[in-house]
């Protein structure tokens, strides 16, 4: 009987240590930022209103996936709604879209953004430097009801 009580106390102690140690662990975050060519369908929609060559149009794609662990909840992701690629008045961002904070499953949240832009005067290095100033903001609550936050630079993830 004493062994059973000792074993139960040991297991409860072990569970308590796990809860305390894992309580401040951040969620698992996966970020994908890449540049693709626009599809023929997208180009056909764009060329009706603008005079761009298909070769100069690029699609900047940002996707963030977060998987919560057992010890956190209320995870939200925020990506800037607008990304200014050009500092001059000739902003050549053609179109954009995406979705926000879509619950994929009970412990997985996803956000996606894309913009189609004229890449004729913008190198990948220039784009990376511009995107470094834009942040992905992730917030969550721990089991002890503490608010936590993590910021990631979009430019750091550009492939």
mmCIF file of C-alpha atoms in Angstrom:
data_model
loop_
_atom_site.group_PDB
_atom_site.id
_atom_site.type_symbol
_atom_site.label_atom_id
_atom_site.label_comp_id
_atom_site.label_asym_id
_atom_site.label_seq_id
_atom_site.Cartn_x
_atom_site.Cartn_y
_atom_site.Cartn_z
ATOM 1 C CA UNK A 1 0.000 0.000 0.000
ATOM 2 C CA UNK A 2 2.835 2.389 0.865
ATOM 3 C CA UNK A 3 4.444 1.643 -2.496
ATOM 4 C CA UNK A 4 1.234 2.520 -4.352
ATOM 5 C CA UNK A 5 0.892 5.826 -2.477
ATOM 6 C CA UNK A 6 4.567 6.583 -3.088
ATOM 7 C CA UNK A 7 4.128 5.777 -6.793
ATOM 8 C CA UNK A 8 1.048 8.031 -7.069
ATOM 9 C CA UNK A 9 2.868 10.903 -5.331
ATOM 10 C CA UNK A 10 5.881 10.399 -7.601
ATOM 11 C CA UNK A 11 3.691 10.470 -10.740
ATOM 12 C CA UNK A 12 1.862 13.612 -9.561
ATOM 13 C CA UNK A 13 5.187 15.283 -8.784
ATOM 14 C CA UNK A 14 6.472 14.352 -12.252
ATOM 15 C CA UNK A 15 3.333 15.767 -13.910
ATOM 16 C CA UNK A 16 3.665 19.001 -11.919
ATOM 17 C CA UNK A 17 7.290 19.402 -13.007
ATOM 18 C CA UNK A 18 6.286 18.852 -16.644
ATOM 19 C CA UNK A 19 3.524 21.455 -16.443
ATOM 20 C CA UNK A 20 5.858 24.020 -14.900
ATOM 21 C CA UNK A 21 8.702 23.373 -17.350
ATOM 22 C CA UNK A 22 6.539 23.310 -20.506
ATOM 23 C CA UNK A 23 4.320 26.220 -19.500
ATOM 24 C CA UNK A 24 6.499 28.883 -21.140
ATOM 25 C CA UNK A 25 7.313 26.954 -24.295
ATOM 26 C CA UNK A 26 6.339 28.891 -27.429
ATOM 27 C CA UNK A 27 4.179 27.292 -30.112
ATOM 28 C CA UNK A 28 5.789 25.495 -33.038
ATOM 29 C CA UNK A 29 5.989 28.075 -35.851
ATOM 30 C CA UNK A 30 6.663 27.353 -39.526
ATOM 31 C CA UNK A 31 7.087 30.303 -41.894
ATOM 32 C CA UNK A 32 7.294 30.098 -45.673
ATOM 33 C CA UNK A 33 8.129 33.194 -47.723
ATOM 34 C CA UNK A 34 8.892 32.752 -51.399
ATOM 35 C CA UNK A 35 8.658 34.400 -54.788
ATOM 36 C CA UNK A 36 6.947 32.685 -57.709
ATOM 37 C CA UNK A 37 6.010 33.595 -61.241
ATOM 38 C CA UNK A 38 2.358 34.467 -61.733
ATOM 39 C CA UNK A 39 0.134 31.850 -63.330
ATOM 40 C CA UNK A 40 -1.313 32.377 -66.782
ATOM 41 C CA UNK A 41 -4.786 32.770 -65.263
ATOM 42 C CA UNK A 42 -3.583 35.504 -62.876
ATOM 43 C CA UNK A 43 -1.739 37.242 -65.701
ATOM 44 C CA UNK A 44 -4.833 37.204 -67.923
ATOM 45 C CA UNK A 45 -6.841 38.883 -65.129
ATOM 46 C CA UNK A 46 -4.148 41.510 -64.551
ATOM 47 C CA UNK A 47 -3.351 42.441 -68.154
ATOM 48 C CA UNK A 48 -6.919 43.639 -68.687
ATOM 49 C CA UNK A 49 -6.245 46.609 -66.408
ATOM 50 C CA UNK A 50 -2.461 47.068 -66.498
ATOM 51 C CA UNK A 51 0.265 46.894 -69.113
ATOM 52 C CA UNK A 52 2.886 44.593 -67.589
ATOM 53 C CA UNK A 53 4.805 41.746 -69.136
ATOM 54 C CA UNK A 54 4.301 38.341 -67.556
ATOM 55 C CA UNK A 55 8.065 38.001 -66.996
ATOM 56 C CA UNK A 56 8.145 41.114 -64.780
ATOM 57 C CA UNK A 57 5.211 40.111 -62.590
ATOM 58 C CA UNK A 58 6.075 38.118 -59.469
ATOM 59 C CA UNK A 59 4.011 36.735 -56.620
ATOM 60 C CA UNK A 60 5.317 37.166 -53.076
ATOM 61 C CA UNK A 61 3.752 34.426 -50.953
ATOM 62 C CA UNK A 62 3.779 34.386 -47.122
ATOM 63 C CA UNK A 63 2.397 31.450 -45.148
ATOM 64 C CA UNK A 64 2.608 30.970 -41.376
ATOM 65 C CA UNK A 65 1.541 27.754 -39.629
ATOM 66 C CA UNK A 66 1.403 27.460 -35.859
ATOM 67 C CA UNK A 67 0.893 24.275 -33.924
ATOM 68 C CA UNK A 68 -0.027 24.833 -30.289
ATOM 69 C CA UNK A 69 1.232 22.518 -27.619
ATOM 70 C CA UNK A 70 -0.935 21.280 -24.762
ATOM 71 C CA UNK A 71 0.148 24.118 -22.482
ATOM 72 C CA UNK A 72 -0.878 27.147 -24.572
ATOM 73 C CA UNK A 73 -4.105 28.456 -26.066
ATOM 74 C CA UNK A 74 -5.638 31.494 -27.804
ATOM 75 C CA UNK A 75 -2.897 31.688 -30.411
ATOM 76 C CA UNK A 76 -3.211 34.494 -32.968
ATOM 77 C CA UNK A 77 -1.042 35.467 -35.917
ATOM 78 C CA UNK A 78 -0.822 38.929 -37.446
ATOM 79 C CA UNK A 79 0.870 39.875 -40.717
ATOM 80 C CA UNK A 80 0.704 43.467 -42.007
ATOM 81 C CA UNK A 81 -2.282 43.978 -44.313
ATOM 82 C CA UNK A 82 -0.244 46.114 -46.700
ATOM 83 C CA UNK A 83 3.390 45.794 -47.624
ATOM 84 C CA UNK A 84 4.933 48.791 -49.383
ATOM 85 C CA UNK A 85 7.626 47.510 -51.730
ATOM 86 C CA UNK A 86 8.390 50.848 -53.349
ATOM 87 C CA UNK A 87 9.237 54.062 -51.540
ATOM 88 C CA UNK A 88 8.417 56.289 -54.506
ATOM 89 C CA UNK A 89 4.954 57.279 -55.632
ATOM 90 C CA UNK A 90 4.920 54.642 -58.376
ATOM 91 C CA UNK A 91 3.882 51.777 -56.142
ATOM 92 C CA UNK A 92 3.730 48.812 -58.477
ATOM 93 C CA UNK A 93 1.878 46.364 -56.276
ATOM 94 C CA UNK A 94 -0.851 45.039 -58.539
ATOM 95 C CA UNK A 95 -3.007 42.830 -56.355
ATOM 96 C CA UNK A 96 -3.021 40.919 -53.093
ATOM 97 C CA UNK A 97 -5.071 38.611 -50.950
ATOM 98 C CA UNK A 98 -5.060 35.837 -48.397
ATOM 99 C CA UNK A 99 -6.810 34.804 -45.217
ATOM 100 C CA UNK A 100 -6.192 35.304 -41.520
ATOM 101 C CA UNK A 101 -6.163 33.102 -38.428
ATOM 102 C CA UNK A 102 -7.863 30.152 -40.040
ATOM 103 C CA UNK A 103 -8.214 27.246 -37.621
ATOM 104 C CA UNK A 104 -6.989 24.197 -39.510
ATOM 105 C CA UNK A 105 -7.533 21.884 -36.545
ATOM 106 C CA UNK A 106 -8.050 22.252 -32.809
ATOM 107 C CA UNK A 107 -4.348 23.024 -32.255
ATOM 108 C CA UNK A 108 -3.232 24.452 -35.605
ATOM 109 C CA UNK A 109 -3.690 28.006 -36.901
ATOM 110 C CA UNK A 110 -2.688 29.299 -40.318
ATOM 111 C CA UNK A 111 -2.415 32.672 -42.051
ATOM 112 C CA UNK A 112 -1.591 33.418 -45.661
ATOM 113 C CA UNK A 113 -0.868 36.567 -47.660
ATOM 114 C CA UNK A 114 0.240 37.141 -51.214
ATOM 115 C CA UNK A 115 0.953 40.162 -53.349
ATOM 116 C CA UNK A 116 1.606 40.396 -57.058
ATOM 117 C CA UNK A 117 4.075 43.118 -57.965
ATOM 118 C CA UNK A 118 6.175 44.459 -60.837
ATOM 119 C CA UNK A 119 9.688 43.140 -60.217
ATOM 120 C CA UNK A 120 11.425 45.013 -63.052
ATOM 121 C CA UNK A 121 13.359 47.392 -60.735
ATOM 122 C CA UNK A 122 13.509 45.254 -57.605
ATOM 123 C CA UNK A 123 16.151 42.603 -56.935
ATOM 124 C CA UNK A 124 15.700 39.752 -54.479
ATOM 125 C CA UNK A 125 18.222 41.424 -52.146
ATOM 126 C CA UNK A 126 16.254 44.687 -52.274
ATOM 127 C CA UNK A 127 13.063 42.781 -51.527
ATOM 128 C CA UNK A 128 14.669 40.944 -48.593
ATOM 129 C CA UNK A 129 15.905 44.251 -47.124
ATOM 130 C CA UNK A 130 12.457 45.848 -47.467
ATOM 131 C CA UNK A 131 10.715 42.844 -45.906
ATOM 132 C CA UNK A 132 13.047 42.844 -42.874
ATOM 133 C CA UNK A 133 11.129 45.836 -41.519
ATOM 134 C CA UNK A 134 7.798 43.952 -41.687
ATOM 135 C CA UNK A 135 7.030 41.672 -38.755
ATOM 136 C CA UNK A 136 4.918 38.598 -38.167
ATOM 137 C CA UNK A 137 3.404 39.013 -34.707
ATOM 138 C CA UNK A 138 2.383 35.859 -32.804
ATOM 139 C CA UNK A 139 0.566 35.997 -29.456
ATOM 140 C CA UNK A 140 -0.633 33.241 -27.136
ATOM 141 C CA UNK A 141 -1.677 32.556 -23.541
ATOM 142 C CA UNK A 142 -0.056 30.068 -21.210
ATOM 143 C CA UNK A 143 -1.883 27.781 -18.801
ATOM 144 C CA UNK A 144 -1.059 30.239 -16.030
ATOM 145 C CA UNK A 145 -2.894 32.910 -18.075
ATOM 146 C CA UNK A 146 0.249 34.852 -19.028
ATOM 147 C CA UNK A 147 0.238 36.668 -22.364
ATOM 148 C CA UNK A 148 3.245 35.873 -24.536
ATOM 149 C CA UNK A 149 4.373 37.408 -27.807
ATOM 150 C CA UNK A 150 6.938 36.625 -30.489
ATOM 151 C CA UNK A 151 7.916 38.740 -33.499
ATOM 152 C CA UNK A 152 9.556 37.375 -36.631
ATOM 153 C CA UNK A 153 10.984 39.385 -39.523
ATOM 154 C CA UNK A 154 9.428 38.428 -42.864
ATOM 155 C CA UNK A 155 12.669 39.173 -44.741
ATOM 156 C CA UNK A 156 14.590 36.576 -42.737
ATOM 157 C CA UNK A 157 12.460 33.798 -44.238
ATOM 158 C CA UNK A 158 12.633 34.814 -47.918
ATOM 159 C CA UNK A 159 14.010 31.834 -49.829
#
